[in-house]
PDB file of N, CA and C in Angstrom:
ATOM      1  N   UNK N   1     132.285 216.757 171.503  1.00  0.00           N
ATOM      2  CA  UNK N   1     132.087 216.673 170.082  1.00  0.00           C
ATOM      3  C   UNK N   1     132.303 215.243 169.601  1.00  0.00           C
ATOM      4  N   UNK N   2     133.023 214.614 170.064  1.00  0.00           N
ATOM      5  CA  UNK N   2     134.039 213.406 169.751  1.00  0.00           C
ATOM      6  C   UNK N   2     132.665 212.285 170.267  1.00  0.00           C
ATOM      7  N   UNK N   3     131.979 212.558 171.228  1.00  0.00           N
ATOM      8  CA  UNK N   3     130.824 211.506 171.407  1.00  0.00           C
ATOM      9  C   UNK N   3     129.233 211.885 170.480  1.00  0.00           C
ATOM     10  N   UNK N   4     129.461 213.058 170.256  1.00  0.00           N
ATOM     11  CA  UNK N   4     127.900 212.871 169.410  1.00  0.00           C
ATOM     12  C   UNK N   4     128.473 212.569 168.181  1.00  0.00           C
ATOM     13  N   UNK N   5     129.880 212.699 167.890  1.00  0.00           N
ATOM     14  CA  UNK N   5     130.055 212.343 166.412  1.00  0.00           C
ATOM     15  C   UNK N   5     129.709 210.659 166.785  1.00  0.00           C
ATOM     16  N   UNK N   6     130.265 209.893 167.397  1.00  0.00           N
ATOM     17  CA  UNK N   6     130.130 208.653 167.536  1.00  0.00           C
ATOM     18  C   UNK N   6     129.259 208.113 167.458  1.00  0.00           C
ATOM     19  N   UNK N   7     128.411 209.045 168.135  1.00  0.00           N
ATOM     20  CA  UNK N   7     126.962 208.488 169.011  1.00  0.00           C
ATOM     21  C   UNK N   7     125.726 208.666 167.639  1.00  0.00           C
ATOM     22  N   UNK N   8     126.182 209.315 166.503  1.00  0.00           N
ATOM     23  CA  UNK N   8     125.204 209.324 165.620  1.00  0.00           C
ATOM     24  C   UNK N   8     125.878 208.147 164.661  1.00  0.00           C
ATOM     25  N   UNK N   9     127.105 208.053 164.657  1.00  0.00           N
ATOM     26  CA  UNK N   9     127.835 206.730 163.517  1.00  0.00           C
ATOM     27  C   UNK N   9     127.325 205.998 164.271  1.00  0.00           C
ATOM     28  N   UNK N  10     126.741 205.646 165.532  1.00  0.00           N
ATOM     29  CA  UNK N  10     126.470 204.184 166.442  1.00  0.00           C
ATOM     30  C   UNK N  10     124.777 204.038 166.133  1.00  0.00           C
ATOM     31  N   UNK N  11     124.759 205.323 166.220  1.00  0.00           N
ATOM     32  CA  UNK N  11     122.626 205.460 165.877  1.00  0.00           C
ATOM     33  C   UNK N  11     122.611 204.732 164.642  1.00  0.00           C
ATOM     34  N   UNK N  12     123.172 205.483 163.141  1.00  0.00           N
ATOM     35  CA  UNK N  12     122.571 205.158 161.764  1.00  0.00           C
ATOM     36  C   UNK N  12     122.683 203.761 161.698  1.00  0.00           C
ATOM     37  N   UNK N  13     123.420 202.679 162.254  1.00  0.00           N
ATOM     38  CA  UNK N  13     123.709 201.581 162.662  1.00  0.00           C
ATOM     39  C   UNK N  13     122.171 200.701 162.679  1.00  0.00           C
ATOM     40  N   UNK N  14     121.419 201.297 164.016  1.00  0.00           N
ATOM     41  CA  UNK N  14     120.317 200.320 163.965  1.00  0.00           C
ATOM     42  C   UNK N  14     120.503 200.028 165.124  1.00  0.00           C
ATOM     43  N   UNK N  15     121.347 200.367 166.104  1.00  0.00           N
ATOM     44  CA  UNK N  15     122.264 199.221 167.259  1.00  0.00           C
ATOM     45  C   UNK N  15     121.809 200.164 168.058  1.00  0.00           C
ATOM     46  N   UNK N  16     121.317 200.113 169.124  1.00  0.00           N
ATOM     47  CA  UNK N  16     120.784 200.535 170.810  1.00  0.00           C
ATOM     48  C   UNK N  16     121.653 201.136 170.787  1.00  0.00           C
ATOM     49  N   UNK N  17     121.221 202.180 171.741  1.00  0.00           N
ATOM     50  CA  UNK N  17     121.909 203.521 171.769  1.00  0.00           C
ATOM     51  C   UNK N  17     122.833 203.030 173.304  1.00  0.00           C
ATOM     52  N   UNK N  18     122.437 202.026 173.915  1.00  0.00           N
ATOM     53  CA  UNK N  18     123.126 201.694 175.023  1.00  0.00           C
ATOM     54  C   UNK N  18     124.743 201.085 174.781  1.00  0.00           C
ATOM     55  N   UNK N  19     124.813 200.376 173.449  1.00  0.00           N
ATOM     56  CA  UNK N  19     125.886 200.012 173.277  1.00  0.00           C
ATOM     57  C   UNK N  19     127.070 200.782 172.935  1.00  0.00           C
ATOM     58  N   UNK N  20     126.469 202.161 172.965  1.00  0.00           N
ATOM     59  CA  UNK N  20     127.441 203.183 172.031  1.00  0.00           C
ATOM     60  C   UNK N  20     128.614 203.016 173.374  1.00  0.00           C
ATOM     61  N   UNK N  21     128.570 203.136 174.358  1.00  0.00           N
ATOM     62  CA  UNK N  21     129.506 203.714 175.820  1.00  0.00           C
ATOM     63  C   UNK N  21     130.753 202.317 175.771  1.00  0.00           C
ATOM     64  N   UNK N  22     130.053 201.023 175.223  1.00  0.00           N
ATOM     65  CA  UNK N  22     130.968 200.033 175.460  1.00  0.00           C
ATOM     66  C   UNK N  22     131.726 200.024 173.846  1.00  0.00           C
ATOM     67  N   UNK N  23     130.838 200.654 172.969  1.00  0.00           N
ATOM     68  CA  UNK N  23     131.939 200.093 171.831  1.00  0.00           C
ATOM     69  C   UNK N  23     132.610 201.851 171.847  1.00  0.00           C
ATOM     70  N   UNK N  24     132.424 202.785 172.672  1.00  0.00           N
ATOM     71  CA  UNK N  24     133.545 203.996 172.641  1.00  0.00           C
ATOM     72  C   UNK N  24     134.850 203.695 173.635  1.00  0.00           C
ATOM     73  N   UNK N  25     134.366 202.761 174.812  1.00  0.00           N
ATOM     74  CA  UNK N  25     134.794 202.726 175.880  1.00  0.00           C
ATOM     75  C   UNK N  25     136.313 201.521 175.513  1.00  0.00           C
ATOM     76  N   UNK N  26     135.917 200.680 174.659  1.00  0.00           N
ATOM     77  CA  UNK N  26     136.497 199.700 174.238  1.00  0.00           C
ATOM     78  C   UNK N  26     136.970 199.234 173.137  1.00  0.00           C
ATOM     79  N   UNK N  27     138.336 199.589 172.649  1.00  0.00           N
ATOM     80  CA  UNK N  27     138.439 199.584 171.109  1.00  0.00           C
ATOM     81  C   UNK N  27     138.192 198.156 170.511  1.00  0.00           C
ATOM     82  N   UNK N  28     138.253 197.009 170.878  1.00  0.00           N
ATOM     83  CA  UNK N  28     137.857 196.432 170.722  1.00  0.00           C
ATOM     84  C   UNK N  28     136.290 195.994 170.206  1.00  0.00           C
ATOM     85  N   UNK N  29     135.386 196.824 170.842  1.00  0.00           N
ATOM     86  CA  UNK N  29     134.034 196.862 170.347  1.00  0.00           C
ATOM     87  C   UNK N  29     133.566 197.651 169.467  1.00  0.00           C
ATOM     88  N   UNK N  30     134.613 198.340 169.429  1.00  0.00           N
ATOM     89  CA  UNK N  30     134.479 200.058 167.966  1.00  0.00           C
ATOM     90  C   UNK N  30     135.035 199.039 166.757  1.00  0.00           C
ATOM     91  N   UNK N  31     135.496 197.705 166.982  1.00  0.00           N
ATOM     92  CA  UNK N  31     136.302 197.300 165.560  1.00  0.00           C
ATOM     93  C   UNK N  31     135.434 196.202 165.458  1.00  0.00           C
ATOM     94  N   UNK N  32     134.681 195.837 166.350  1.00  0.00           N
ATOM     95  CA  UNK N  32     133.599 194.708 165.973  1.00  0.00           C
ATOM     96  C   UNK N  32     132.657 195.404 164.966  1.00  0.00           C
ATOM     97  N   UNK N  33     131.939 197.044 165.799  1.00  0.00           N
ATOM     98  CA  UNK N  33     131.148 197.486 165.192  1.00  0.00           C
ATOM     99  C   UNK N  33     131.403 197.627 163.763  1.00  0.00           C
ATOM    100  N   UNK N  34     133.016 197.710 163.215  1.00  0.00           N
ATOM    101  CA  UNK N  34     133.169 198.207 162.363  1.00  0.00           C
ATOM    102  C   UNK N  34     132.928 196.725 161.111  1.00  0.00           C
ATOM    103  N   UNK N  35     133.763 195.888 162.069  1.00  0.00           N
ATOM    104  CA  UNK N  35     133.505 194.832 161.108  1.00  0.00           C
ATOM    105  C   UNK N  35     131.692 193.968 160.993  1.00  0.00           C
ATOM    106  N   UNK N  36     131.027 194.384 161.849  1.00  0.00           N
ATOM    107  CA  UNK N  36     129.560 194.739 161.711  1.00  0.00           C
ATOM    108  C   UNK N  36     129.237 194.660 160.350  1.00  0.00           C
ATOM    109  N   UNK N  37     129.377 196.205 160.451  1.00  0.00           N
ATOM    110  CA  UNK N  37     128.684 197.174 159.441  1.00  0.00           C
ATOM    111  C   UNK N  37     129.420 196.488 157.813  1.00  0.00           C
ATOM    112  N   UNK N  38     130.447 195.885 157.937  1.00  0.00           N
ATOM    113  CA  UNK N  38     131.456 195.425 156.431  1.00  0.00           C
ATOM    114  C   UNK N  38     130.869 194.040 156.673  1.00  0.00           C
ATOM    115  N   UNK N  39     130.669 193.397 157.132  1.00  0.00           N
ATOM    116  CA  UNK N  39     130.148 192.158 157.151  1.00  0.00           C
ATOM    117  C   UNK N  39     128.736 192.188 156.559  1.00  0.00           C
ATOM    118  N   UNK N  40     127.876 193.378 156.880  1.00  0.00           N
ATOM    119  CA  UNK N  40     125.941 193.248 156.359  1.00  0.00           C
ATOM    120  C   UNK N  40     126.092 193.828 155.068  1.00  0.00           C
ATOM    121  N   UNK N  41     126.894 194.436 154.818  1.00  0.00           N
ATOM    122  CA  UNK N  41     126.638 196.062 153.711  1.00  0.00           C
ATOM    123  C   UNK N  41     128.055 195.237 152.424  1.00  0.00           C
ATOM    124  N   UNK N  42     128.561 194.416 152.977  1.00  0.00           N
ATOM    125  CA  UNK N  42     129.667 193.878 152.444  1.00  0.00           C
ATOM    126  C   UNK N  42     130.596 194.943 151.877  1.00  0.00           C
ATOM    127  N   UNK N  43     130.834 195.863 152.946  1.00  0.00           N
ATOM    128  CA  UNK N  43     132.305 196.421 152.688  1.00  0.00           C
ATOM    129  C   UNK N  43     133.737 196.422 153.233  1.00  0.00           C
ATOM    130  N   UNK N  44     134.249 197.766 153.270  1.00  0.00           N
ATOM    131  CA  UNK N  44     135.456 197.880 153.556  1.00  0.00           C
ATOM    132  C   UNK N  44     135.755 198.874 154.576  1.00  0.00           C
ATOM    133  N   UNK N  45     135.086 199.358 155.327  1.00  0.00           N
ATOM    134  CA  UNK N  45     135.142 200.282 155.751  1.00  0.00           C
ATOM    135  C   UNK N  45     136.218 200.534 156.726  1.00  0.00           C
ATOM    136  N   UNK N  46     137.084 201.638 157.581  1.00  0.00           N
ATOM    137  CA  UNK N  46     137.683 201.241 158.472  1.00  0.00           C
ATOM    138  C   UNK N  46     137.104 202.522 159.560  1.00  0.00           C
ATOM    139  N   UNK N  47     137.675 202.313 160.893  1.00  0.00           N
ATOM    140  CA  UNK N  47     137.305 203.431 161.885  1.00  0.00           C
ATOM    141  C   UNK N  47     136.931 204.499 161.314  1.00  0.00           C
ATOM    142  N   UNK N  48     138.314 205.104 160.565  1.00  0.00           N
ATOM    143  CA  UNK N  48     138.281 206.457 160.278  1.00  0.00           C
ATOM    144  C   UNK N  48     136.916 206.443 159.220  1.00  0.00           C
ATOM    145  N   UNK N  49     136.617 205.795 158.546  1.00  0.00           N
ATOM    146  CA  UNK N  49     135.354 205.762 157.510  1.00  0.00           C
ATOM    147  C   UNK N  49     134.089 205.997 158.666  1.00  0.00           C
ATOM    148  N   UNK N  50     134.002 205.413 160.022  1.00  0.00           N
ATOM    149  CA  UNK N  50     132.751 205.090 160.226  1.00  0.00           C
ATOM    150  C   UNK N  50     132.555 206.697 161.347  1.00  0.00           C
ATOM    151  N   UNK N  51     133.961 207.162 161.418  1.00  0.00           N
ATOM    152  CA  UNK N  51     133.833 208.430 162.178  1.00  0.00           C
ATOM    153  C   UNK N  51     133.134 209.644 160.840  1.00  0.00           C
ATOM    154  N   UNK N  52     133.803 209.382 159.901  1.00  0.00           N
ATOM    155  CA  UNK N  52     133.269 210.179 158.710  1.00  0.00           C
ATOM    156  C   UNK N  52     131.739 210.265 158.845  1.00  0.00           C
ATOM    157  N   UNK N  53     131.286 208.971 159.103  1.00  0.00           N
ATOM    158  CA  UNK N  53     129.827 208.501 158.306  1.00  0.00           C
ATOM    159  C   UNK N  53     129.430 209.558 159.373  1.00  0.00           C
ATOM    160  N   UNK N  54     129.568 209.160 161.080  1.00  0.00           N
ATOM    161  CA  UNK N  54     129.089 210.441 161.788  1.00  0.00           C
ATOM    162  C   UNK N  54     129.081 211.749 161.384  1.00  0.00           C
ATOM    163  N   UNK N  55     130.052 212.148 161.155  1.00  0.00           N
ATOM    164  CA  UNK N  55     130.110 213.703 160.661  1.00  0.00           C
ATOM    165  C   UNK N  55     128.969 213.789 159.528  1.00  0.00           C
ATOM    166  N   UNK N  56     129.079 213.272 158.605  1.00  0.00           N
ATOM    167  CA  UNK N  56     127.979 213.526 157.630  1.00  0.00           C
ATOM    168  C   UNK N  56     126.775 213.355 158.040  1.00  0.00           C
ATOM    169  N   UNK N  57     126.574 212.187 158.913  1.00  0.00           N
ATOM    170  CA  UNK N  57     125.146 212.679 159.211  1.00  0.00           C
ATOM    171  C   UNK N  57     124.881 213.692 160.244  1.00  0.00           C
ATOM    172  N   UNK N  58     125.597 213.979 161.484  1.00  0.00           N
ATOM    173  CA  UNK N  58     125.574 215.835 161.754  1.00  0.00           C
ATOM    174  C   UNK N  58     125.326 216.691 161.195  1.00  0.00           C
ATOM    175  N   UNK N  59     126.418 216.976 159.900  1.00  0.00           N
ATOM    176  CA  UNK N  59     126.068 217.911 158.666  1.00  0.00           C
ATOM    177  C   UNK N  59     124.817 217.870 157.972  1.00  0.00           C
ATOM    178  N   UNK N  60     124.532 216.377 157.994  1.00  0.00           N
ATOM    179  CA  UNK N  60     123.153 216.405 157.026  1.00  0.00           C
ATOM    180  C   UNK N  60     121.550 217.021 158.068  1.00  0.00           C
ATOM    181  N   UNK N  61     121.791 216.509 159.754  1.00  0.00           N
ATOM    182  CA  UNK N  61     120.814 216.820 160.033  1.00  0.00           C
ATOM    183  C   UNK N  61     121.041 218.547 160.304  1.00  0.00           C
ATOM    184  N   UNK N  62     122.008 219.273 160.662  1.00  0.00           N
ATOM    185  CA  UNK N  62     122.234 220.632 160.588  1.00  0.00           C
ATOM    186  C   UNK N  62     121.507 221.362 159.688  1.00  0.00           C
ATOM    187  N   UNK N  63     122.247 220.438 158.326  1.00  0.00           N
ATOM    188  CA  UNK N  63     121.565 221.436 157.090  1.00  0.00           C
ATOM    189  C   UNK N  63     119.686 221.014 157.368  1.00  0.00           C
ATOM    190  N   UNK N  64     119.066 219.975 157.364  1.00  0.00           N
ATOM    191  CA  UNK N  64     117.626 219.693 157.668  1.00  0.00           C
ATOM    192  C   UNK N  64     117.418 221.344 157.862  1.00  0.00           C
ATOM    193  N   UNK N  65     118.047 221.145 159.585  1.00  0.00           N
ATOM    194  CA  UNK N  65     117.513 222.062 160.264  1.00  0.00           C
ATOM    195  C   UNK N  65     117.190 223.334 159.997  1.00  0.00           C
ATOM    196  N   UNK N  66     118.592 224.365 159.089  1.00  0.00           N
ATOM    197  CA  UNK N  66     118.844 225.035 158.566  1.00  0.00           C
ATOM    198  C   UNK N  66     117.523 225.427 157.452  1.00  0.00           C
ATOM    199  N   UNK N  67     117.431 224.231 156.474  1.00  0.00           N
ATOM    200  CA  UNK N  67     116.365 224.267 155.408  1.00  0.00           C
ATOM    201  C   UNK N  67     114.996 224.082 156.512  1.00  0.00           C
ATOM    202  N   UNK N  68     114.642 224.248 157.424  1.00  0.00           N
ATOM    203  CA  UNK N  68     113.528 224.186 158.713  1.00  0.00           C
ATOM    204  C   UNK N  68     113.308 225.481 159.144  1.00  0.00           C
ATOM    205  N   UNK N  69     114.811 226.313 159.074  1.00  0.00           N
ATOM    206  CA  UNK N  69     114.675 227.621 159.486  1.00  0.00           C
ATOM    207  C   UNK N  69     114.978 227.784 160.755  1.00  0.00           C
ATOM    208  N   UNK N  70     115.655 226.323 161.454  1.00  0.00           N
ATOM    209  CA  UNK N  70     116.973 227.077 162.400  1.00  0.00           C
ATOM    210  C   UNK N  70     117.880 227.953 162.272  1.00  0.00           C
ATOM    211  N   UNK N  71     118.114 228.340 163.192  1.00  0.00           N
ATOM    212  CA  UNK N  71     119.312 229.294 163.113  1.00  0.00           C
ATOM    213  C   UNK N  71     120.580 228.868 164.285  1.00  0.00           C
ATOM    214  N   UNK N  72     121.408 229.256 164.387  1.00  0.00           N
ATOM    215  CA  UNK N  72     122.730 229.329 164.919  1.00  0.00           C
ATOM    216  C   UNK N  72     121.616 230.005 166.664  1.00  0.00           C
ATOM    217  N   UNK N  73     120.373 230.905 166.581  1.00  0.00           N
ATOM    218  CA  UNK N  73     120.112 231.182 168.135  1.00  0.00           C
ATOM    219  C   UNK N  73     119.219 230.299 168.817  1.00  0.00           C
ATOM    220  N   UNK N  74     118.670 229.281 167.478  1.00  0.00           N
ATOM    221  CA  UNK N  74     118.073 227.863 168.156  1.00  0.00           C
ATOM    222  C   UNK N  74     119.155 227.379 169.081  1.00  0.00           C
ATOM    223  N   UNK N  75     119.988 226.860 168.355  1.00  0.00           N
ATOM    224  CA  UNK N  75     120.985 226.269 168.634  1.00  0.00           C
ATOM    225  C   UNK N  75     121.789 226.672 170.314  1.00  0.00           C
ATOM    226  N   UNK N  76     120.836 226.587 171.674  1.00  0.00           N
ATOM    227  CA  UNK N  76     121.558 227.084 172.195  1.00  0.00           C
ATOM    228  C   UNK N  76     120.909 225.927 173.563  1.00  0.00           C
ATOM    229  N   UNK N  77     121.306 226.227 174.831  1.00  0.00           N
ATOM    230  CA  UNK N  77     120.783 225.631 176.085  1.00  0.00           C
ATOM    231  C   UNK N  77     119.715 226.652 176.507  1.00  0.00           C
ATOM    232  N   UNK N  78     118.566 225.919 177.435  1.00  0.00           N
ATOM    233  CA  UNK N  78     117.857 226.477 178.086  1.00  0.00           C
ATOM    234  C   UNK N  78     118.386 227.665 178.994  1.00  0.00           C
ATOM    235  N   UNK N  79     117.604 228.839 179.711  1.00  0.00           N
ATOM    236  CA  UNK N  79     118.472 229.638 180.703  1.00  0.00           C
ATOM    237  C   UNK N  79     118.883 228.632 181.738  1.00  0.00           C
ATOM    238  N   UNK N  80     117.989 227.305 181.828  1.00  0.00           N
ATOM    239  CA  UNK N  80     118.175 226.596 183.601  1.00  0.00           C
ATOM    240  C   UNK N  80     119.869 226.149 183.838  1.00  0.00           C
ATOM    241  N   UNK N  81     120.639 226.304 182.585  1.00  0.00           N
ATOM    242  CA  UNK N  81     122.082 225.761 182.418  1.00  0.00           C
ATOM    243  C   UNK N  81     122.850 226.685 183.404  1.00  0.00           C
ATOM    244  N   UNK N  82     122.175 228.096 183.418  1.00  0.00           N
ATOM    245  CA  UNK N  82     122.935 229.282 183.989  1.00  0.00           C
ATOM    246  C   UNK N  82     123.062 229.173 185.394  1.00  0.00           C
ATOM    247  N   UNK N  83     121.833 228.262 185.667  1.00  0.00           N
ATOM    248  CA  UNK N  83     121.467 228.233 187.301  1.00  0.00           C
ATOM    249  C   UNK N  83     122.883 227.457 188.277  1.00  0.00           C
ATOM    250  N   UNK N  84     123.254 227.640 189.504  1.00  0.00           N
ATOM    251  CA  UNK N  84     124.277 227.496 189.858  1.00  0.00           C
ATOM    252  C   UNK N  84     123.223 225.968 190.231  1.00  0.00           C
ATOM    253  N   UNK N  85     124.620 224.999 190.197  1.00  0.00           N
ATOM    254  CA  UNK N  85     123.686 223.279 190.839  1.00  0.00           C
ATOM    255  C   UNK N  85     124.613 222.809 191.913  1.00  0.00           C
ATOM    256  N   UNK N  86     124.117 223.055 192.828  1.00  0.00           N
ATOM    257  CA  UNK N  86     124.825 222.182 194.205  1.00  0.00           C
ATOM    258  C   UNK N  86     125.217 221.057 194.032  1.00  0.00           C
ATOM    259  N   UNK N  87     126.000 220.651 194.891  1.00  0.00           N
ATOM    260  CA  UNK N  87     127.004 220.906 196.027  1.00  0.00           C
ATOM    261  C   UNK N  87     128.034 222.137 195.591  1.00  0.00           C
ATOM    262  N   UNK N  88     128.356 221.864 194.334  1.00  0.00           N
ATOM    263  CA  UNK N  88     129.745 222.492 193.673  1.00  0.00           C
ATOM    264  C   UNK N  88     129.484 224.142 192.915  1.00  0.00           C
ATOM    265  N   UNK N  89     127.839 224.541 193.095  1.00  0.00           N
ATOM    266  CA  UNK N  89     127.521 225.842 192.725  1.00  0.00           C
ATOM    267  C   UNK N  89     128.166 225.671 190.863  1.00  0.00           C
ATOM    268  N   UNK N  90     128.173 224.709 190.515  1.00  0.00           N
ATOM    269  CA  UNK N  90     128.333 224.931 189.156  1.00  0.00           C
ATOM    270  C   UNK N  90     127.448 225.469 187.821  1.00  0.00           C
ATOM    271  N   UNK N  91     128.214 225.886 187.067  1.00  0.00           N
ATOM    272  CA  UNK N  91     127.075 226.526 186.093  1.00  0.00           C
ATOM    273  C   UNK N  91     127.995 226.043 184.468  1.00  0.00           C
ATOM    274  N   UNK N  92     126.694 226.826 183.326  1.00  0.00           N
ATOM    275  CA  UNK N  92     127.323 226.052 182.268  1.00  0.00           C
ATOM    276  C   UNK N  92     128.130 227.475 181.760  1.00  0.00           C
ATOM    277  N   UNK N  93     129.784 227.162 181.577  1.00  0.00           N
ATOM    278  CA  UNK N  93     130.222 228.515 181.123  1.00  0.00           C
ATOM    279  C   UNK N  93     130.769 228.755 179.959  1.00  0.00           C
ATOM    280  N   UNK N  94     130.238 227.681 178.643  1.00  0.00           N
ATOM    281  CA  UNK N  94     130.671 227.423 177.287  1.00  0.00           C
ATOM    282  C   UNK N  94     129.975 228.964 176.563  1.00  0.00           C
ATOM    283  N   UNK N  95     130.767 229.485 175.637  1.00  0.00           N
ATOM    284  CA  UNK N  95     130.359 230.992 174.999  1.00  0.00           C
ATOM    285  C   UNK N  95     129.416 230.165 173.824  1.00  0.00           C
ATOM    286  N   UNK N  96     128.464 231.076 173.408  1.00  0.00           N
ATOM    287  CA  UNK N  96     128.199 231.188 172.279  1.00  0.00           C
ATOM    288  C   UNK N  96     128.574 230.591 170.769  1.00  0.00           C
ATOM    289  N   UNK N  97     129.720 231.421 170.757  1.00  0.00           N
ATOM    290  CA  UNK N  97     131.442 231.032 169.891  1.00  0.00           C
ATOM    291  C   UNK N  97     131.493 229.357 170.043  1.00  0.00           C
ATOM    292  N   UNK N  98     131.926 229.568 171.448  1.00  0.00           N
ATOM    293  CA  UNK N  98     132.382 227.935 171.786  1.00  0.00           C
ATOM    294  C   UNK N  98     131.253 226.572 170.941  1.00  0.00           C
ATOM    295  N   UNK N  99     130.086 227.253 171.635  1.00  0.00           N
ATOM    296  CA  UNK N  99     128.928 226.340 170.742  1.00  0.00           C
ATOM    297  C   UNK N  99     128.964 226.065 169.497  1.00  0.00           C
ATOM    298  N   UNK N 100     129.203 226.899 168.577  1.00  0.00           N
ATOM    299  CA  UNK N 100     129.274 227.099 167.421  1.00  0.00           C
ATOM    300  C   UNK N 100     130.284 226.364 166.542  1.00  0.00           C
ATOM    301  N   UNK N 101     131.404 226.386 167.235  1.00  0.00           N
ATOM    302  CA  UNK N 101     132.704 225.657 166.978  1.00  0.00           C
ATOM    303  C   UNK N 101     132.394 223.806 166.980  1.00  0.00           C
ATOM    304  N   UNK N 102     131.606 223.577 167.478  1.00  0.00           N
ATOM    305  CA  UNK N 102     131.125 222.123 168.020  1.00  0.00           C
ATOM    306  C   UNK N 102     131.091 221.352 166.755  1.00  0.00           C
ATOM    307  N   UNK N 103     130.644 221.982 165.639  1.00  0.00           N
ATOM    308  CA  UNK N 103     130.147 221.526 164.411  1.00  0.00           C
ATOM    309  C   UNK N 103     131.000 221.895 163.429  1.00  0.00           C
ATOM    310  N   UNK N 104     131.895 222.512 163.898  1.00  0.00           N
ATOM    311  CA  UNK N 104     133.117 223.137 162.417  1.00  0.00           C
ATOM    312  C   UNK N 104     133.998 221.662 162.879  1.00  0.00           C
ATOM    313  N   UNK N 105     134.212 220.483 162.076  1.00  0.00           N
ATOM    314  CA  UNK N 105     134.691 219.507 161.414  1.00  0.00           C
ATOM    315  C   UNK N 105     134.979 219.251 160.184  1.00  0.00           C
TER     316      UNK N 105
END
């Protein structure tokens, strides 16, 4: 949850989606980004503001979707997730529920 929230505050940005891993990876580059974004837009913003900005735009593209006529059974993985994947025979074993929870922020 904690990376697509990021990963959409790093998108609305403008900034390559490649840089998201080094400015999550590195607090140092999460406070550049931040002073970025207050440096062009001339604000104030701090971390906790730019984690917000993610969430809202989640919420905003949800609701899109919603007003599109998604539903909560769009919202799901292909069956191929179920398939066991070698070496380790793993499969995907997140509920329904669990999915759902992803977006309650």
């Amino acid at each position: 949850r904690n990376l697509q929230i990021a990963t959409a505050a790093v998108d609305s940005t403008g900034m390559c989606l490649f840089v998201a891993f080094a400015i999550l990876d590195i607090p140092d580059g999460f406070n550049a980004l931040v002073d970025m974004i207050n440096a062009r837009y001339n604000l104030s913003l701090t971390g906790d503001d730019v984690v917000a900005l993610g969430k809202t735009i989640l919420k905003a593209e949800r609701d899109f979707n919603a007003r599109a006529g998604f539903t909560n059974a769009h919202d799901r993985l292909p069956e191929f997730f179920e398939e066991k994947c070698p070496p380790h025979n793993t499969t995907w074993d997140f509920t329904d529920e669990e999915i759902d929870e992803v977006f309650n922020f």
